[in-house]
Amino acid sequence: MNSKSKKSFIIVVVLIIVALAVFLSSRSKAKDKVLIYTSAEDYRVEYLTKRLQEEFPDYDITIEYMSTGNHAAKLLAEGTKTECDITYDLDYGYMSQLDALGEFADLSNYDMSIYTDDAVLSKNFIIEYRNGGAIIINPDVLKTKGIEEPTNYEDLLKPEYKGLISMPSPKASGTGYMFLKSLVNAWGEEKAFDYFDQLTPNILQYTSSGSGPVNALVQGEVGIGLGMTAQAVTQINNGKNLKIIFFKEGSPYSLYGQAIIKGKETKPAVRAVFDFLINTYNYENNEKFFPEKIFKDKDYVIKNFPQNIIYSDMNNNTVDERTRLLDKWKY
């Protein structure tokens, strides 16, 4: 081989090596991409993003937020062909519906015995937290308006509260649905729907997400919110003047979970991220934000979080029941 041919051969070899390196690099990057769908509030998404970046600096992890209703609808429409790898922070009613359709991977290798009995409904999704609701007050807004704080649900129908109440839409938000379901169970279906017919003129807005009412309270847009206890506590601990009260019907609640989309469990990066969520982050999430009990042998206490909460009756909280009740919801 003459010098010219040798030089050409070396160039070709170098080009092949460079092309192979680029190909392998792209394969590696593709392998390490993880897409998470979530309905978690912005402050929790921010914290989760930070923790994932710390734990997996070489992974390309995307967290895509959407409201509970949209989250579930997107997964139902996309099925196992979805680009989503992990669904995180989705209400158990929707989790059960998706699970029944075979959209989740088998998670039976994880220890389910550590959770409370009501938190284990399937081997294909795992509890994230218990989300309780409360009536949350902005005392400054009510004082400015010269209005007394409500002491029961009937008080919220008074004309002086018109435009001063915020509640999540049951069709869009698991938080909104749990308030509807709790009153259906407490009063009966007819009385509960009649109540919301009367309450609606006083609602400033049925928000699309469960965090909407507390955000509106913090901004001073409303004086009363039917929202999440944990979110209100977070704002109180950040210095916001909010007050948490419970009416005699108790605190409505939902369970929220997480799962791997079927077929995605074979991706090492997806499995590594999910392992972190279950074995590490779940404890942090409950310690920092949601202390309501899900672990049999662990209890958490957060400053200003209500103690000895009496919960609403949330029986018959099935997919079919949810569908039937939401079909009747007009707002």
Coordinates of C-alpha atoms in Angstrom, one line a residue:
M1 CA 0.0 0.0 0.0
N2 CA 1.5 3.3 -1.1
S3 CA 1.5 6.3 1.2
K4 CA -1.4 7.9 -0.5
S5 CA -3.5 4.8 -0.2
K6 CA -2.4 4.4 3.4
K7 CA -3.5 8.0 4.2
S8 CA -6.9 7.4 2.6
F9 CA -7.3 4.2 4.5
I10 CA -6.5 5.9 7.8
I11 CA -9.0 8.7 7.0
V12 CA -11.7 6.1 6.3
V13 CA -11.0 4.3 9.6
V14 CA -11.1 7.5 11.5
L15 CA -14.4 8.4 10.0
I16 CA -15.9 5.0 10.8
I17 CA -14.7 5.3 14.4
V18 CA -16.2 8.8 14.7
A19 CA -19.5 7.6 13.2
L20 CA -19.6 4.6 15.5
A21 CA -18.9 6.8 18.5
V22 CA -21.7 9.2 17.5
F23 CA -24.1 6.2 17.0
L24 CA -23.2 4.7 20.3
S25 CA -23.5 8.0 22.0
S26 CA -27.0 8.6 20.6
R27 CA -28.0 5.1 21.6
S28 CA -26.7 5.8 25.2
K29 CA -28.6 9.1 25.4
A30 CA -31.8 7.5 24.1
K31 CA -31.4 4.7 26.7
D32 CA -31.1 7.2 29.5
K33 CA -34.2 9.3 28.7
V34 CA -37.1 9.0 31.1
L35 CA -40.5 10.8 30.7
I36 CA -42.7 11.1 33.7
Y37 CA -46.3 12.3 33.6
T38 CA -47.4 13.9 36.8
S39 CA -50.2 15.9 38.5
A40 CA -48.1 17.0 41.4
E41 CA -48.2 20.7 42.5
D42 CA -45.5 23.0 41.2
Y43 CA -43.5 23.2 44.4
R44 CA -43.4 19.4 44.6
V45 CA -42.4 19.1 40.9
E46 CA -39.6 21.6 41.7
Y47 CA -38.4 19.5 44.6
L48 CA -38.7 16.2 42.7
T49 CA -36.8 17.7 39.7
K50 CA -34.0 18.8 42.0
R51 CA -33.7 15.3 43.6
L52 CA -33.7 13.5 40.3
Q53 CA -31.0 15.8 39.0
E54 CA -28.9 15.1 42.1
E55 CA -29.5 11.3 41.8
F56 CA -29.2 10.9 38.0
P57 CA -27.0 13.7 36.6
D58 CA -26.4 11.8 33.4
Y59 CA -30.0 11.0 32.7
D60 CA -32.3 13.1 30.5
I61 CA -35.5 13.1 32.7
T62 CA -38.5 15.1 31.6
I63 CA -41.4 15.7 34.0
E64 CA -44.6 16.7 32.2
Y65 CA -47.3 18.2 34.3
M66 CA -51.0 18.0 33.6
S67 CA -54.2 18.1 35.7
T68 CA -55.5 14.8 37.1
G69 CA -58.3 14.5 34.6
N70 CA -56.1 15.3 31.6
H71 CA -53.3 13.1 32.9
A72 CA -55.7 10.1 33.0
A73 CA -57.3 10.9 29.7
K74 CA -54.0 11.2 28.0
L75 CA -52.9 7.8 29.3
L76 CA -56.2 6.2 28.4
A77 CA -55.9 7.6 24.9
E78 CA -52.3 6.6 24.3
G79 CA -52.3 3.2 26.0
T80 CA -49.1 1.3 26.2
K81 CA -47.8 3.1 23.1
T82 CA -47.5 6.3 25.1
E83 CA -44.1 8.0 25.3
C84 CA -44.6 8.2 29.0
D85 CA -42.4 5.8 31.0
I86 CA -43.7 6.5 34.6
T87 CA -47.0 7.9 35.7
Y88 CA -46.6 9.7 39.0
D89 CA -49.1 11.3 41.3
L90 CA -52.3 10.0 39.8
D91 CA -55.5 9.4 41.8
Y92 CA -56.3 5.7 42.7
G93 CA -59.6 5.7 40.9
Y94 CA -57.8 6.5 37.6
M95 CA -54.9 4.2 38.5
S96 CA -57.4 1.3 39.0
Q97 CA -59.0 2.1 35.6
L98 CA -55.7 2.1 33.7
D99 CA -54.6 -1.0 35.6
A100 CA -57.7 -2.9 34.5
L101 CA -56.9 -2.1 30.9
G102 CA -53.5 -3.7 31.3
E103 CA -51.5 -0.5 31.0
F104 CA -49.1 -1.0 33.9
A105 CA -46.1 -3.2 34.4
D106 CA -45.9 -5.9 37.1
L107 CA -44.4 -4.4 40.3
S108 CA -44.8 -7.5 42.5
N109 CA -41.0 -7.5 43.2
Y110 CA -41.6 -4.5 45.4
D111 CA -42.5 -5.0 49.1
M112 CA -46.2 -4.0 49.4
S113 CA -46.5 -5.3 53.0
I114 CA -45.0 -2.0 54.4
Y115 CA -48.2 0.0 53.4
T116 CA -51.5 0.2 55.2
D117 CA -54.1 -2.3 53.9
D118 CA -56.3 0.3 52.2
A119 CA -53.2 1.5 50.2
V120 CA -52.6 -1.8 48.4
L121 CA -55.1 -2.4 45.6
S122 CA -52.9 -4.0 43.0
K123 CA -49.5 -5.4 42.3
N124 CA -49.1 -3.0 39.4
F125 CA -49.2 0.4 41.1
I126 CA -47.8 1.6 44.4
I127 CA -49.1 4.2 46.9
E128 CA -47.5 7.6 46.9
Y129 CA -49.5 9.5 49.5
R130 CA -52.8 10.1 51.2
N131 CA -54.3 13.4 50.2
G132 CA -56.8 14.9 52.6
G133 CA -59.0 17.9 51.9
A134 CA -60.1 20.8 54.1
I135 CA -61.9 24.1 54.1
I136 CA -59.2 26.6 53.9
I137 CA -59.7 30.3 54.9
N138 CA -57.9 33.5 54.1
P139 CA -58.9 35.4 57.3
D140 CA -57.6 38.7 55.8
V141 CA -59.9 38.6 52.8
L142 CA -63.0 37.8 55.0
K143 CA -62.1 40.5 57.5
T144 CA -61.8 43.1 54.8
K145 CA -65.2 42.1 53.5
G146 CA -66.6 42.1 57.0
I147 CA -67.8 38.5 56.7
E148 CA -67.8 35.8 59.4
E149 CA -65.9 32.5 58.8
P150 CA -68.2 29.6 57.8
T151 CA -68.8 26.8 60.3
N152 CA -70.5 24.3 58.0
Y153 CA -71.2 23.6 54.3
E154 CA -74.6 25.3 54.5
D155 CA -72.9 28.6 55.5
L156 CA -71.2 28.6 52.1
L157 CA -74.5 29.1 50.4
K158 CA -75.0 32.5 52.0
P159 CA -75.1 35.4 49.5
E160 CA -72.2 37.3 51.2
Y161 CA -69.8 34.6 50.0
K162 CA -70.7 35.1 46.3
G163 CA -67.5 35.1 44.3
L164 CA -65.3 34.4 47.3
I165 CA -65.1 30.6 47.1
S166 CA -62.9 28.4 44.9
M167 CA -63.1 24.7 44.4
P168 CA -61.4 22.3 41.9
S169 CA -63.7 20.9 39.2
P170 CA -64.5 17.2 40.0
K171 CA -64.1 16.4 36.3
A172 CA -60.6 17.8 36.0
S173 CA -59.2 17.2 39.5
G174 CA -59.1 14.3 41.9
T175 CA -59.3 16.8 44.8
G176 CA -62.5 18.2 43.4
Y177 CA -64.0 14.8 43.0
M178 CA -63.2 13.7 46.5
F179 CA -65.3 16.7 47.9
L180 CA -68.2 15.7 45.6
K181 CA -67.9 12.0 46.6
S182 CA -67.7 12.7 50.3
L183 CA -70.9 14.7 50.3
V184 CA -72.7 12.1 48.1
N185 CA -71.7 9.5 50.8
A186 CA -72.6 11.8 53.7
W187 CA -76.0 13.2 52.4
G188 CA -77.1 11.1 49.6
E189 CA -76.7 11.7 45.9
E190 CA -79.8 13.9 45.3
K191 CA -79.1 16.3 48.2
A192 CA -75.4 16.5 47.3
F193 CA -76.0 17.5 43.7
D194 CA -78.7 19.9 44.8
Y195 CA -76.2 21.5 47.2
F196 CA -73.6 22.1 44.4
D197 CA -76.4 23.6 42.2
Q198 CA -76.9 26.1 45.0
L199 CA -73.2 26.6 45.7
T200 CA -72.1 27.3 42.1
P201 CA -73.3 30.9 42.1
N202 CA -70.9 31.6 45.0
I203 CA -68.0 29.9 43.3
L204 CA -65.5 32.3 41.6
Q205 CA -64.1 29.5 39.6
Y206 CA -64.1 25.7 39.4
T207 CA -60.3 25.3 38.9
S208 CA -58.7 22.8 36.6
S209 CA -56.3 21.6 39.2
G210 CA -56.4 20.7 42.9
S211 CA -53.9 23.4 43.7
G212 CA -56.0 26.1 42.3
P213 CA -58.0 27.1 45.4
V214 CA -55.0 27.4 47.7
N215 CA -53.2 29.5 45.0
A216 CA -56.3 31.7 44.8
L217 CA -56.3 32.1 48.6
V218 CA -52.7 33.0 48.7
Q219 CA -53.3 35.7 46.0
G220 CA -56.2 37.1 47.9
E221 CA -58.6 36.4 45.0
V222 CA -61.0 34.4 47.3
G223 CA -61.6 34.0 51.0
I224 CA -62.5 30.3 51.1
G225 CA -61.1 27.3 49.3
L226 CA -62.1 23.7 49.1
G227 CA -58.5 22.4 48.8
M228 CA -55.7 20.2 49.9
T229 CA -54.7 20.2 53.6
A230 CA -51.0 19.5 52.8
Q231 CA -50.8 22.4 50.3
A232 CA -52.3 24.8 52.8
V233 CA -49.9 23.7 55.5
T234 CA -47.0 24.3 53.1
Q235 CA -48.2 27.8 52.4
I236 CA -48.7 28.4 56.2
N237 CA -45.2 27.3 56.9
N238 CA -44.0 29.7 54.2
G239 CA -45.5 32.5 56.1
K240 CA -49.0 32.8 54.5
N241 CA -51.9 33.7 56.7
L242 CA -54.3 30.8 56.0
K243 CA -56.5 28.8 58.4
I244 CA -57.5 25.2 58.0
I245 CA -60.9 24.0 59.3
F246 CA -63.0 20.8 59.0
F247 CA -66.7 20.6 58.8
K248 CA -68.6 17.9 60.6
E249 CA -68.6 15.7 57.5
G250 CA -64.9 15.2 58.0
S251 CA -61.9 15.5 55.7
P252 CA -62.4 14.0 52.2
Y253 CA -59.4 12.1 51.0
S254 CA -57.9 10.4 48.0
L255 CA -55.0 8.0 47.6
Y256 CA -52.4 8.8 44.9
G257 CA -50.0 6.4 43.3
Q258 CA -47.3 5.7 40.7
A259 CA -46.6 3.0 38.1
I260 CA -44.4 2.0 35.2
I261 CA -46.1 1.8 31.8
K262 CA -46.2 -1.8 30.6
G263 CA -43.2 -2.5 28.4
K264 CA -41.1 0.3 29.8
E265 CA -39.9 -1.7 32.8
T266 CA -37.2 -3.3 30.6
K267 CA -35.4 0.1 30.2
P268 CA -32.7 0.2 32.8
A269 CA -33.0 4.0 33.3
V270 CA -36.8 3.8 33.9
R271 CA -36.3 1.0 36.4
A272 CA -33.5 3.0 38.2
V273 CA -35.7 6.1 38.5
F274 CA -38.7 4.1 39.7
D275 CA -36.6 2.3 42.3
F276 CA -35.5 5.7 43.6
L277 CA -39.1 7.0 43.7
I278 CA -40.2 4.0 45.7
N279 CA -37.2 3.3 48.0
T280 CA -36.1 6.8 48.7
Y281 CA -38.2 9.7 47.4
N282 CA -41.5 8.3 48.7
Y283 CA -40.3 8.7 52.2
E284 CA -39.0 12.2 51.6
N285 CA -42.4 13.2 50.0
N286 CA -44.3 12.0 53.0
E287 CA -41.9 13.5 55.5
K288 CA -41.8 16.9 53.8
F289 CA -45.3 17.3 52.3
F290 CA -47.9 14.5 53.1
P291 CA -47.7 13.1 56.6
E292 CA -51.1 11.4 56.5
K293 CA -50.5 7.7 57.1
I294 CA -49.7 5.2 54.4
F295 CA -46.8 3.3 56.0
K296 CA -47.7 0.7 58.7
D297 CA -44.6 1.3 60.8
K298 CA -43.8 5.0 60.0
D299 CA -45.5 8.2 61.2
Y300 CA -44.5 11.7 60.2
V301 CA -45.2 15.0 61.8
I302 CA -45.1 18.3 59.9
K303 CA -45.3 21.7 61.7
N304 CA -48.8 23.1 61.6
F305 CA -50.3 20.0 60.1
P306 CA -53.7 19.2 61.8
Q307 CA -53.6 16.2 64.2
N308 CA -56.3 13.6 64.9
I309 CA -58.1 14.3 61.6
I310 CA -61.5 12.7 61.2
Y311 CA -61.9 11.5 57.7
S312 CA -65.0 11.5 55.5
D313 CA -66.7 8.3 54.4
M314 CA -65.2 7.6 51.0
N315 CA -66.7 4.1 50.5
N316 CA -67.7 2.9 47.0
N317 CA -65.0 5.0 45.4
T318 CA -64.8 2.9 42.2
V319 CA -64.1 3.7 38.6
D320 CA -67.7 3.0 37.6
E321 CA -69.1 5.2 40.5
R322 CA -66.7 8.0 39.5
T323 CA -67.8 7.8 35.9
R324 CA -71.5 7.8 36.8
L325 CA -71.2 10.8 39.2
L326 CA -69.1 12.8 36.8
D327 CA -71.6 12.2 34.0
K328 CA -74.1 14.1 36.2
W329 CA -71.7 17.0 37.0
K330 CA -72.8 20.0 35.0
Y331 CA -70.3 22.7 35.8

